[in-house]
Amino acid sequence: MATHEDLFLRARGRTFIGLTQDEQKDWSGPFCFIQAADPQLGLMKSWRVGDCDGGGDEWEDEVRLTRQAVEAVNKLRPRPRFMVLCGDLVHAMPGNEYREAQERDLKEALRGIDPEILLVFVSGNHDLGNTPTPQTVELYRQHWGDDYFSFWVGGVLFLVLNSQLFFDGSACPELRDAQEAWLEAQLQSATRSHCRHVVVFQHIPLYLRSPDEEDDYFNLQRAARERLIQQFRQAGVKAVFSGHYHRNAGGVHDGLDMVVSSAIGCQLGTDSHGVRVVVVTEDQVVHRYYSLDQLSEKGMDEDLKKLLA
């Protein structure tokens, strides 16, 4: 059983603590998990005052919203197998004066999670810096665990990626190349393992609407995007879940579902603070975004519950 003491030591040595991998490689029936993104403590005030390059000196709103998300997830039945946070855990970049306090307060807010619901952390650009260095990556690993790793749940292979190395790995080419070699090996292994599905988590989306859209701050550049899409399709990846955009977006192209979820924290569009409920069946990966208020008050929709029966 997971304990609160190891909530923040999940991925070490590319292994997800709390799951016995061999036991999880066989399909064991439908299950659900929660995908969330961008609690980003400190951004809401920074956005209000028009200083998004700053670290934000207030983050009570984000702490409250994170606690609300935790409470809503804890009440769900069937219980989710895990909750993944797809990056930008805090707003303060590495070296910013508010960084330590924001990380401390986020961890405290997350400690309320039911110990049976594992936490999975994905690195974002604010967690590593827009141009990560070996030092900022190592700092992230010390506080949150590995920046890329894989794990199995009930016959499904999940891959957690450091998308910032795809976006700009110029300051740490050895780390960038190591992840790419690891990813290729994981995808090749997936094609031989007969896993039920392959699902990817990363912070920056491959694209927002279409694979051929122009390069943007909120998507991966075209060369990296096209290479990853080709790799994912060849390996039969079912879905890629991301955040970063602070709005809901995405689309399905050639069988690959690119899911862009809005934030727990600051909203940059018209969506509500929320999380995504994902139901995995033998044939499908079905997902639906819920506002925190909706999930708190009504829980999961009945049609999703039926898929889990």
PDB file of C-alpha atoms in Angstrom:
ATOM      1  CA  MET A   1       0.000   0.000   0.000  1.00  0.00           C
ATOM      2  CA  ALA A   2       1.217   3.483  -0.809  1.00  0.00           C
ATOM      3  CA  THR A   3       1.909   5.849   2.068  1.00  0.00           C
ATOM      4  CA  HIS A   4       1.925   9.620   2.264  1.00  0.00           C
ATOM      5  CA  GLU A   5       5.655   9.542   2.987  1.00  0.00           C
ATOM      6  CA  ASP A   6       6.507   8.297  -0.506  1.00  0.00           C
ATOM      7  CA  LEU A   7       4.009  10.426  -2.455  1.00  0.00           C
ATOM      8  CA  PHE A   8       6.844  12.531  -3.829  1.00  0.00           C
ATOM      9  CA  LEU A   9       9.359   9.778  -4.532  1.00  0.00           C
ATOM     10  CA  ARG A  10       7.439   7.974  -7.224  1.00  0.00           C
ATOM     11  CA  ALA A  11       9.832   7.714 -10.145  1.00  0.00           C
ATOM     12  CA  ARG A  12      13.431   6.874  -9.365  1.00  0.00           C
ATOM     13  CA  GLY A  13      15.745   5.028 -11.722  1.00  0.00           C
ATOM     14  CA  ARG A  14      12.988   4.991 -14.381  1.00  0.00           C
ATOM     15  CA  THR A  15      10.842   2.863 -12.060  1.00  0.00           C
ATOM     16  CA  PHE A  16       7.480   3.886 -10.665  1.00  0.00           C
ATOM     17  CA  ILE A  17       7.488   3.169  -6.945  1.00  0.00           C
ATOM     18  CA  GLY A  18       4.317   1.539  -5.651  1.00  0.00           C
ATOM     19  CA  LEU A  19       3.562  -0.716  -8.608  1.00  0.00           C
ATOM     20  CA  THR A  20       5.004  -4.186  -9.094  1.00  0.00           C
ATOM     21  CA  GLN A  21       5.634  -4.042 -12.795  1.00  0.00           C
ATOM     22  CA  ASP A  22       5.388  -7.750 -13.636  1.00  0.00           C
ATOM     23  CA  GLU A  23       2.034  -7.999 -11.858  1.00  0.00           C
ATOM     24  CA  GLN A  24       0.687  -5.039 -13.820  1.00  0.00           C
ATOM     25  CA  LYS A  25       1.531  -6.239 -17.327  1.00  0.00           C
ATOM     26  CA  ASP A  26      -1.589  -8.381 -17.737  1.00  0.00           C
ATOM     27  CA  TRP A  27      -4.996  -6.948 -18.591  1.00  0.00           C
ATOM     28  CA  SER A  28      -7.151  -7.059 -15.454  1.00  0.00           C
ATOM     29  CA  GLY A  29     -10.286  -5.219 -16.549  1.00  0.00           C
ATOM     30  CA  PRO A  30     -11.396  -1.599 -16.984  1.00  0.00           C
ATOM     31  CA  PHE A  31     -10.021   1.109 -14.724  1.00  0.00           C
ATOM     32  CA  CYS A  32      -9.881   4.872 -14.527  1.00  0.00           C
ATOM     33  CA  PHE A  33      -7.311   7.526 -13.751  1.00  0.00           C
ATOM     34  CA  ILE A  34      -7.253  11.305 -13.409  1.00  0.00           C
ATOM     35  CA  GLN A  35      -5.279  13.561 -15.706  1.00  0.00           C
ATOM     36  CA  ALA A  36      -4.623  17.080 -14.439  1.00  0.00           C
ATOM     37  CA  ALA A  37      -2.247  19.844 -15.462  1.00  0.00           C
ATOM     38  CA  ASP A  38      -0.791  23.189 -14.489  1.00  0.00           C
ATOM     39  CA  PRO A  39      -1.576  23.809 -10.854  1.00  0.00           C
ATOM     40  CA  GLN A  40       1.241  26.320 -11.415  1.00  0.00           C
ATOM     41  CA  LEU A  41       1.230  28.000  -8.018  1.00  0.00           C
ATOM     42  CA  GLY A  42       1.812  31.737  -8.484  1.00  0.00           C
ATOM     43  CA  LEU A  43       0.536  32.251 -12.026  1.00  0.00           C
ATOM     44  CA  MET A  44      -2.939  33.526 -11.173  1.00  0.00           C
ATOM     45  CA  LYS A  45      -1.679  36.709  -9.549  1.00  0.00           C
ATOM     46  CA  SER A  46       1.116  37.085 -12.118  1.00  0.00           C
ATOM     47  CA  TRP A  47      -1.506  36.911 -14.867  1.00  0.00           C
ATOM     48  CA  ARG A  48      -3.785  39.399 -13.139  1.00  0.00           C
ATOM     49  CA  VAL A  49      -1.034  41.990 -12.731  1.00  0.00           C
ATOM     50  CA  GLY A  50       0.448  41.387 -16.190  1.00  0.00           C
ATOM     51  CA  ASP A  51       3.832  40.085 -15.027  1.00  0.00           C
ATOM     52  CA  CYS A  52       3.914  36.463 -16.143  1.00  0.00           C
ATOM     53  CA  ASP A  53       7.714  36.452 -16.224  1.00  0.00           C
ATOM     54  CA  GLY A  54       7.702  36.948 -12.460  1.00  0.00           C
ATOM     55  CA  GLY A  55       7.362  34.109  -9.987  1.00  0.00           C
ATOM     56  CA  GLY A  56       4.178  35.391  -8.378  1.00  0.00           C
ATOM     57  CA  ASP A  57       4.245  36.327  -4.729  1.00  0.00           C
ATOM     58  CA  GLU A  58       0.784  34.932  -3.895  1.00  0.00           C
ATOM     59  CA  TRP A  59      -0.665  31.486  -4.570  1.00  0.00           C
ATOM     60  CA  GLU A  60      -3.464  30.915  -2.079  1.00  0.00           C
ATOM     61  CA  ASP A  61      -5.978  30.496  -4.924  1.00  0.00           C
ATOM     62  CA  GLU A  62      -3.975  27.703  -6.544  1.00  0.00           C
ATOM     63  CA  VAL A  63      -3.535  25.917  -3.222  1.00  0.00           C
ATOM     64  CA  ARG A  64      -7.287  26.080  -2.626  1.00  0.00           C
ATOM     65  CA  LEU A  65      -8.020  24.734  -6.117  1.00  0.00           C
ATOM     66  CA  THR A  66      -5.498  21.913  -5.728  1.00  0.00           C
ATOM     67  CA  ARG A  67      -7.081  20.920  -2.432  1.00  0.00           C
ATOM     68  CA  GLN A  68     -10.511  20.991  -4.089  1.00  0.00           C
ATOM     69  CA  ALA A  69      -9.233  18.721  -6.865  1.00  0.00           C
ATOM     70  CA  VAL A  70      -7.793  16.278  -4.335  1.00  0.00           C
ATOM     71  CA  GLU A  71     -11.029  16.170  -2.360  1.00  0.00           C
ATOM     72  CA  ALA A  72     -13.109  15.597  -5.497  1.00  0.00           C
ATOM     73  CA  VAL A  73     -10.838  12.814  -6.726  1.00  0.00           C
ATOM     74  CA  ASN A  74     -10.854  11.106  -3.324  1.00  0.00           C
ATOM     75  CA  LYS A  75     -14.649  10.794  -3.445  1.00  0.00           C
ATOM     76  CA  LEU A  76     -14.779   9.054  -6.830  1.00  0.00           C
ATOM     77  CA  ARG A  77     -15.965   5.459  -6.983  1.00  0.00           C
ATOM     78  CA  PRO A  78     -14.625   3.327  -8.452  1.00  0.00           C
ATOM     79  CA  ARG A  79     -11.405   4.788  -7.077  1.00  0.00           C
ATOM     80  CA  PRO A  80      -8.963   6.052  -9.741  1.00  0.00           C
ATOM     81  CA  ARG A  81      -5.776   4.020 -10.004  1.00  0.00           C
ATOM     82  CA  PHE A  82      -3.642   7.143 -10.158  1.00  0.00           C
ATOM     83  CA  MET A  83      -3.644  10.899 -10.718  1.00  0.00           C
ATOM     84  CA  VAL A  84      -1.121  12.397 -13.120  1.00  0.00           C
ATOM     85  CA  LEU A  85      -0.107  16.070 -13.048  1.00  0.00           C
ATOM     86  CA  CYS A  86       1.087  16.996 -16.534  1.00  0.00           C
ATOM     87  CA  GLY A  87       3.615  19.668 -15.688  1.00  0.00           C
ATOM     88  CA  ASP A  88       4.047  23.228 -14.502  1.00  0.00           C
ATOM     89  CA  LEU A  89       3.640  22.186 -10.922  1.00  0.00           C
ATOM     90  CA  VAL A  90       4.693  25.670  -9.836  1.00  0.00           C
ATOM     91  CA  HIS A  91       5.122  28.983 -11.654  1.00  0.00           C
ATOM     92  CA  ALA A  92       8.468  30.115 -10.246  1.00  0.00           C
ATOM     93  CA  MET A  93      11.268  29.103 -12.586  1.00  0.00           C
ATOM     94  CA  PRO A  94      14.424  27.450 -11.193  1.00  0.00           C
ATOM     95  CA  GLY A  95      16.353  30.013  -9.176  1.00  0.00           C
ATOM     96  CA  ASN A  96      13.338  32.238  -8.520  1.00  0.00           C
ATOM     97  CA  GLU A  97      12.947  33.418  -4.927  1.00  0.00           C
ATOM     98  CA  TYR A  98       9.437  31.935  -4.602  1.00  0.00           C
ATOM     99  CA  ARG A  99      10.294  28.499  -5.951  1.00  0.00           C
ATOM    100  CA  GLU A 100      10.957  26.683  -2.678  1.00  0.00           C
ATOM    101  CA  ALA A 101       7.819  27.978  -0.950  1.00  0.00           C
ATOM    102  CA  GLN A 102       5.604  27.170  -3.939  1.00  0.00           C
ATOM    103  CA  GLU A 103       6.895  23.596  -4.132  1.00  0.00           C
ATOM    104  CA  ARG A 104       6.453  23.169  -0.378  1.00  0.00           C
ATOM    105  CA  ASP A 105       2.858  24.399  -0.463  1.00  0.00           C
ATOM    106  CA  LEU A 106       1.940  22.267  -3.476  1.00  0.00           C
ATOM    107  CA  LYS A 107       3.270  19.155  -1.782  1.00  0.00           C
ATOM    108  CA  GLU A 108       1.311  19.993   1.329  1.00  0.00           C
ATOM    109  CA  ALA A 109      -1.898  20.431  -0.692  1.00  0.00           C
ATOM    110  CA  LEU A 110      -1.334  17.083  -2.404  1.00  0.00           C
ATOM    111  CA  ARG A 111      -0.774  15.192   0.840  1.00  0.00           C
ATOM    112  CA  GLY A 112      -4.536  14.925   1.211  1.00  0.00           C
ATOM    113  CA  ILE A 113      -4.766  12.441  -1.662  1.00  0.00           C
ATOM    114  CA  ASP A 114      -6.064   8.990  -0.769  1.00  0.00           C
ATOM    115  CA  PRO A 115      -2.910   6.849  -0.347  1.00  0.00           C
ATOM    116  CA  GLU A 116      -4.482   4.260  -2.669  1.00  0.00           C
ATOM    117  CA  ILE A 117      -4.413   6.810  -5.518  1.00  0.00           C
ATOM    118  CA  LEU A 118      -0.849   7.032  -6.770  1.00  0.00           C
ATOM    119  CA  LEU A 119       0.534  10.395  -7.849  1.00  0.00           C
ATOM    120  CA  VAL A 120       2.456  10.693 -11.123  1.00  0.00           C
ATOM    121  CA  PHE A 121       4.456  13.859 -11.845  1.00  0.00           C
ATOM    122  CA  VAL A 122       5.358  15.201 -15.296  1.00  0.00           C
ATOM    123  CA  SER A 123       7.905  17.983 -15.751  1.00  0.00           C
ATOM    124  CA  GLY A 124       6.885  21.260 -17.403  1.00  0.00           C
ATOM    125  CA  ASN A 125       8.770  24.265 -18.693  1.00  0.00           C
ATOM    126  CA  HIS A 126       8.337  26.157 -15.425  1.00  0.00           C
ATOM    127  CA  ASP A 127       9.628  23.147 -13.511  1.00  0.00           C
ATOM    128  CA  LEU A 128      12.798  22.889 -15.618  1.00  0.00           C
ATOM    129  CA  GLY A 129      13.205  26.292 -17.284  1.00  0.00           C
ATOM    130  CA  ASN A 130      12.394  27.018 -20.920  1.00  0.00           C
ATOM    131  CA  THR A 131      15.909  25.891 -21.812  1.00  0.00           C
ATOM    132  CA  PRO A 132      16.665  23.208 -19.231  1.00  0.00           C
ATOM    133  CA  THR A 133      20.196  22.566 -18.053  1.00  0.00           C
ATOM    134  CA  PRO A 134      21.695  19.503 -16.356  1.00  0.00           C
ATOM    135  CA  GLN A 135      21.435  21.441 -13.100  1.00  0.00           C
ATOM    136  CA  THR A 136      17.725  22.306 -13.426  1.00  0.00           C
ATOM    137  CA  VAL A 137      16.876  18.747 -14.470  1.00  0.00           C
ATOM    138  CA  GLU A 138      18.759  17.348 -11.489  1.00  0.00           C
ATOM    139  CA  LEU A 139      16.999  19.798  -9.175  1.00  0.00           C
ATOM    140  CA  TYR A 140      13.630  18.618 -10.497  1.00  0.00           C
ATOM    141  CA  ARG A 141      14.639  14.990  -9.990  1.00  0.00           C
ATOM    142  CA  GLN A 142      15.593  15.663  -6.387  1.00  0.00           C
ATOM    143  CA  HIS A 143      12.204  17.208  -5.613  1.00  0.00           C
ATOM    144  CA  TRP A 144       9.776  15.246  -7.828  1.00  0.00           C
ATOM    145  CA  GLY A 145      11.503  12.129  -9.185  1.00  0.00           C
ATOM    146  CA  ASP A 146      12.598  11.176 -12.689  1.00  0.00           C
ATOM    147  CA  ASP A 147      11.780  13.515 -15.547  1.00  0.00           C
ATOM    148  CA  TYR A 148      10.981  10.558 -17.837  1.00  0.00           C
ATOM    149  CA  PHE A 149       9.996   6.989 -17.018  1.00  0.00           C
ATOM    150  CA  SER A 150       7.493   4.244 -17.794  1.00  0.00           C
ATOM    151  CA  PHE A 151       5.046   2.215 -15.756  1.00  0.00           C
ATOM    152  CA  TRP A 152       2.354  -0.411 -16.249  1.00  0.00           C
ATOM    153  CA  VAL A 153      -1.173  -0.497 -14.873  1.00  0.00           C
ATOM    154  CA  GLY A 154      -3.483  -3.393 -15.653  1.00  0.00           C
ATOM    155  CA  GLY A 155      -1.917  -4.322 -18.993  1.00  0.00           C
ATOM    156  CA  VAL A 156      -1.466  -0.723 -20.187  1.00  0.00           C
ATOM    157  CA  LEU A 157       1.961   0.842 -20.719  1.00  0.00           C
ATOM    158  CA  PHE A 158       2.280   4.484 -19.698  1.00  0.00           C
ATOM    159  CA  LEU A 159       5.205   6.644 -20.809  1.00  0.00           C
ATOM    160  CA  VAL A 160       6.054   9.906 -19.025  1.00  0.00           C
ATOM    161  CA  LEU A 161       8.203  12.232 -21.147  1.00  0.00           C
ATOM    162  CA  ASN A 162      10.226  15.388 -20.581  1.00  0.00           C
ATOM    163  CA  SER A 163       8.809  17.467 -23.441  1.00  0.00           C
ATOM    164  CA  GLN A 164      11.118  20.390 -22.689  1.00  0.00           C
ATOM    165  CA  LEU A 165      14.032  18.352 -24.035  1.00  0.00           C
ATOM    166  CA  PHE A 166      12.137  18.113 -27.336  1.00  0.00           C
ATOM    167  CA  PHE A 167      11.291  21.835 -27.284  1.00  0.00           C
ATOM    168  CA  ASP A 168      14.810  23.082 -26.484  1.00  0.00           C
ATOM    169  CA  GLY A 169      17.448  20.625 -25.360  1.00  0.00           C
ATOM    170  CA  SER A 170      20.320  22.779 -26.573  1.00  0.00           C
ATOM    171  CA  ALA A 171      21.808  23.285 -23.102  1.00  0.00           C
ATOM    172  CA  CYS A 172      21.758  19.567 -22.224  1.00  0.00           C
ATOM    173  CA  PRO A 173      22.234  17.570 -25.454  1.00  0.00           C
ATOM    174  CA  GLU A 174      23.375  14.441 -23.621  1.00  0.00           C
ATOM    175  CA  LEU A 175      20.170  14.348 -21.584  1.00  0.00           C
ATOM    176  CA  ARG A 176      18.101  15.017 -24.716  1.00  0.00           C
ATOM    177  CA  ASP A 177      19.804  12.182 -26.612  1.00  0.00           C
ATOM    178  CA  ALA A 178      19.481   9.816 -23.653  1.00  0.00           C
ATOM    179  CA  GLN A 179      15.715  10.354 -23.458  1.00  0.00           C
ATOM    180  CA  GLU A 180      15.306   9.862 -27.203  1.00  0.00           C
ATOM    181  CA  ALA A 181      17.252   6.579 -27.099  1.00  0.00           C
ATOM    182  CA  TRP A 182      15.248   5.433 -24.085  1.00  0.00           C
ATOM    183  CA  LEU A 183      11.948   6.351 -25.770  1.00  0.00           C
ATOM    184  CA  GLU A 184      12.826   4.450 -28.929  1.00  0.00           C
ATOM    185  CA  ALA A 185      13.677   1.376 -26.855  1.00  0.00           C
ATOM    186  CA  GLN A 186      10.424   1.663 -24.894  1.00  0.00           C
ATOM    187  CA  LEU A 187       8.330   1.960 -28.059  1.00  0.00           C
ATOM    188  CA  GLN A 188      10.083  -0.977 -29.695  1.00  0.00           C
ATOM    189  CA  SER A 189       9.490  -3.029 -26.572  1.00  0.00           C
ATOM    190  CA  ALA A 190       5.826  -2.013 -26.591  1.00  0.00           C
ATOM    191  CA  THR A 191       5.326  -3.449 -30.069  1.00  0.00           C
ATOM    192  CA  ARG A 192       6.618  -6.801 -28.815  1.00  0.00           C
ATOM    193  CA  SER A 193       4.872  -6.876 -25.444  1.00  0.00           C
ATOM    194  CA  HIS A 194       1.258  -7.182 -26.637  1.00  0.00           C
ATOM    195  CA  CYS A 195       0.166  -4.529 -24.145  1.00  0.00           C
ATOM    196  CA  ARG A 196      -3.484  -3.526 -24.298  1.00  0.00           C
ATOM    197  CA  HIS A 197      -2.736   0.176 -24.918  1.00  0.00           C
ATOM    198  CA  VAL A 198       0.198   2.580 -24.903  1.00  0.00           C
ATOM    199  CA  VAL A 199      -0.489   6.030 -23.425  1.00  0.00           C
ATOM    200  CA  VAL A 200       1.896   9.009 -23.252  1.00  0.00           C
ATOM    201  CA  PHE A 201       2.018  11.886 -20.770  1.00  0.00           C
ATOM    202  CA  GLN A 202       3.957  15.085 -21.503  1.00  0.00           C
ATOM    203  CA  HIS A 203       3.601  18.773 -20.724  1.00  0.00           C
ATOM    204  CA  ILE A 204       3.792  20.457 -24.145  1.00  0.00           C
ATOM    205  CA  PRO A 205       1.245  19.161 -26.680  1.00  0.00           C
ATOM    206  CA  LEU A 206       2.349  17.766 -30.007  1.00  0.00           C
ATOM    207  CA  TYR A 207      -0.226  20.139 -31.483  1.00  0.00           C
ATOM    208  CA  LEU A 208      -3.313  22.074 -30.440  1.00  0.00           C
ATOM    209  CA  ARG A 209      -5.679  21.414 -33.336  1.00  0.00           C
ATOM    210  CA  SER A 210      -3.872  19.770 -36.243  1.00  0.00           C
ATOM    211  CA  PRO A 211      -0.534  17.999 -36.820  1.00  0.00           C
ATOM    212  CA  ASP A 212       0.326  20.426 -39.639  1.00  0.00           C
ATOM    213  CA  GLU A 213      -0.305  23.649 -37.691  1.00  0.00           C
ATOM    214  CA  GLU A 214       2.378  26.327 -37.440  1.00  0.00           C
ATOM    215  CA  ASP A 215       4.949  26.325 -34.657  1.00  0.00           C
ATOM    216  CA  ASP A 216       3.799  28.131 -31.520  1.00  0.00           C
ATOM    217  CA  TYR A 217       4.806  28.622 -27.886  1.00  0.00           C
ATOM    218  CA  PHE A 218       2.067  26.142 -26.963  1.00  0.00           C
ATOM    219  CA  ASN A 219       3.048  23.254 -29.258  1.00  0.00           C
ATOM    220  CA  LEU A 220       6.166  21.323 -30.211  1.00  0.00           C
ATOM    221  CA  GLN A 221       8.096  22.515 -33.230  1.00  0.00           C
ATOM    222  CA  ARG A 222       7.217  20.780 -36.440  1.00  0.00           C
ATOM    223  CA  ALA A 223      10.377  18.683 -36.836  1.00  0.00           C
ATOM    224  CA  ALA A 224      10.112  17.221 -33.322  1.00  0.00           C
ATOM    225  CA  ARG A 225       6.341  16.891 -33.655  1.00  0.00           C
ATOM    226  CA  GLU A 226       6.479  14.950 -36.912  1.00  0.00           C
ATOM    227  CA  ARG A 227       9.192  12.634 -35.607  1.00  0.00           C
ATOM    228  CA  LEU A 228       7.268  11.843 -32.433  1.00  0.00           C
ATOM    229  CA  ILE A 229       3.973  11.349 -34.243  1.00  0.00           C
ATOM    230  CA  GLN A 230       5.624   8.853 -36.571  1.00  0.00           C
ATOM    231  CA  GLN A 231       7.193   6.984 -33.653  1.00  0.00           C
ATOM    232  CA  PHE A 232       3.945   6.931 -31.698  1.00  0.00           C
ATOM    233  CA  ARG A 233       1.877   5.710 -34.638  1.00  0.00           C
ATOM    234  CA  GLN A 234       4.322   2.935 -35.460  1.00  0.00           C
ATOM    235  CA  ALA A 235       4.206   1.743 -31.850  1.00  0.00           C
ATOM    236  CA  GLY A 236       0.406   1.932 -31.692  1.00  0.00           C
ATOM    237  CA  VAL A 237       0.204   4.694 -29.081  1.00  0.00           C
ATOM    238  CA  LYS A 238      -3.464   5.294 -28.325  1.00  0.00           C
ATOM    239  CA  ALA A 239      -3.344   8.766 -26.756  1.00  0.00           C
ATOM    240  CA  VAL A 240      -1.012  11.582 -25.729  1.00  0.00           C
ATOM    241  CA  PHE A 241      -2.173  13.643 -22.724  1.00  0.00           C
ATOM    242  CA  SER A 242      -0.723  17.091 -22.088  1.00  0.00           C
ATOM    243  CA  GLY A 243      -1.350  20.486 -20.507  1.00  0.00           C
ATOM    244  CA  HIS A 244       0.589  23.762 -20.992  1.00  0.00           C
ATOM    245  CA  TYR A 245      -2.150  25.540 -22.984  1.00  0.00           C
ATOM    246  CA  HIS A 246      -4.380  26.356 -19.986  1.00  0.00           C
ATOM    247  CA  ARG A 247      -7.352  25.615 -22.257  1.00  0.00           C
ATOM    248  CA  ASN A 248      -8.902  22.425 -23.592  1.00  0.00           C
ATOM    249  CA  ALA A 249      -7.869  21.509 -27.127  1.00  0.00           C
ATOM    250  CA  GLY A 250      -6.568  18.611 -29.218  1.00  0.00           C
ATOM    251  CA  GLY A 251      -7.927  16.198 -31.796  1.00  0.00           C
ATOM    252  CA  VAL A 252      -7.742  12.685 -33.205  1.00  0.00           C
ATOM    253  CA  HIS A 253      -5.688  12.127 -36.360  1.00  0.00           C
ATOM    254  CA  ASP A 254      -4.953   8.708 -37.859  1.00  0.00           C
ATOM    255  CA  GLY A 255      -5.992   7.000 -34.648  1.00  0.00           C
ATOM    256  CA  LEU A 256      -3.730   9.031 -32.337  1.00  0.00           C
ATOM    257  CA  ASP A 257      -5.668  11.068 -29.774  1.00  0.00           C
ATOM    258  CA  MET A 258      -3.890  14.313 -28.814  1.00  0.00           C
ATOM    259  CA  VAL A 259      -5.559  15.432 -25.572  1.00  0.00           C
ATOM    260  CA  VAL A 260      -4.833  18.945 -24.303  1.00  0.00           C
ATOM    261  CA  SER A 261      -6.349  19.562 -20.862  1.00  0.00           C
ATOM    262  CA  SER A 262      -6.933  22.897 -19.223  1.00  0.00           C
ATOM    263  CA  ALA A 263      -5.479  23.789 -15.854  1.00  0.00           C
ATOM    264  CA  ILE A 264      -6.265  23.219 -12.223  1.00  0.00           C
ATOM    265  CA  GLY A 265      -4.878  26.712 -11.788  1.00  0.00           C
ATOM    266  CA  CYS A 266      -4.893  29.798 -14.000  1.00  0.00           C
ATOM    267  CA  GLN A 267      -7.261  29.741 -16.985  1.00  0.00           C
ATOM    268  CA  LEU A 268      -6.164  31.550 -20.148  1.00  0.00           C
ATOM    269  CA  GLY A 269      -9.434  30.900 -21.985  1.00  0.00           C
ATOM    270  CA  THR A 270     -13.058  30.244 -21.103  1.00  0.00           C
ATOM    271  CA  ASP A 271     -12.697  26.791 -19.517  1.00  0.00           C
ATOM    272  CA  SER A 272     -13.230  26.197 -15.815  1.00  0.00           C
ATOM    273  CA  HIS A 273     -10.609  25.027 -13.334  1.00  0.00           C
ATOM    274  CA  GLY A 274     -10.755  21.276 -13.692  1.00  0.00           C
ATOM    275  CA  VAL A 275      -9.331  17.829 -14.297  1.00  0.00           C
ATOM    276  CA  ARG A 276      -9.959  15.050 -16.798  1.00  0.00           C
ATOM    277  CA  VAL A 277     -11.414  11.651 -15.925  1.00  0.00           C
ATOM    278  CA  VAL A 278      -9.989   8.906 -18.150  1.00  0.00           C
ATOM    279  CA  VAL A 279     -11.589   5.462 -18.418  1.00  0.00           C
ATOM    280  CA  VAL A 280      -9.537   2.637 -19.934  1.00  0.00           C
ATOM    281  CA  THR A 281     -11.416  -0.343 -21.324  1.00  0.00           C
ATOM    282  CA  GLU A 282     -10.157  -3.296 -23.304  1.00  0.00           C
ATOM    283  CA  ASP A 283     -10.765  -1.440 -26.573  1.00  0.00           C
ATOM    284  CA  GLN A 284     -10.935   2.259 -25.731  1.00  0.00           C
ATOM    285  CA  VAL A 285      -9.412   5.152 -23.818  1.00  0.00           C
ATOM    286  CA  VAL A 286     -12.377   7.432 -23.066  1.00  0.00           C
ATOM    287  CA  HIS A 287     -11.910  10.811 -21.406  1.00  0.00           C
ATOM    288  CA  ARG A 288     -13.983  13.750 -20.230  1.00  0.00           C
ATOM    289  CA  TYR A 289     -13.011  17.097 -18.714  1.00  0.00           C
ATOM    290  CA  TYR A 290     -14.846  18.141 -15.530  1.00  0.00           C
ATOM    291  CA  SER A 291     -14.848  21.451 -13.736  1.00  0.00           C
ATOM    292  CA  LEU A 292     -13.775  21.064 -10.120  1.00  0.00           C
ATOM    293  CA  ASP A 293     -17.199  22.196  -8.953  1.00  0.00           C
ATOM    294  CA  GLN A 294     -18.945  19.666 -11.193  1.00  0.00           C
ATOM    295  CA  LEU A 295     -16.732  16.783 -10.118  1.00  0.00           C
ATOM    296  CA  SER A 296     -17.040  17.777  -6.455  1.00  0.00           C
ATOM    297  CA  GLU A 297     -20.824  17.971  -6.543  1.00  0.00           C
ATOM    298  CA  LYS A 298     -21.841  15.222  -8.957  1.00  0.00           C
ATOM    299  CA  GLY A 299     -18.836  12.977  -9.463  1.00  0.00           C
ATOM    300  CA  MET A 300     -18.299  10.887 -12.575  1.00  0.00           C
ATOM    301  CA  ASP A 301     -21.096  10.632 -15.169  1.00  0.00           C
ATOM    302  CA  GLU A 302     -23.110   7.410 -15.194  1.00  0.00           C
ATOM    303  CA  ASP A 303     -22.073   6.453 -18.714  1.00  0.00           C
ATOM    304  CA  LEU A 304     -18.424   6.426 -17.662  1.00  0.00           C
ATOM    305  CA  LYS A 305     -19.263   4.399 -14.568  1.00  0.00           C
ATOM    306  CA  LYS A 306     -20.963   1.811 -16.770  1.00  0.00           C
ATOM    307  CA  LEU A 307     -17.761   1.376 -18.752  1.00  0.00           C
ATOM    308  CA  LEU A 308     -16.053   0.441 -15.487  1.00  0.00           C
ATOM    309  CA  ALA A 309     -18.656  -2.083 -14.423  1.00  0.00           C
TER     310      ALA A 309
END
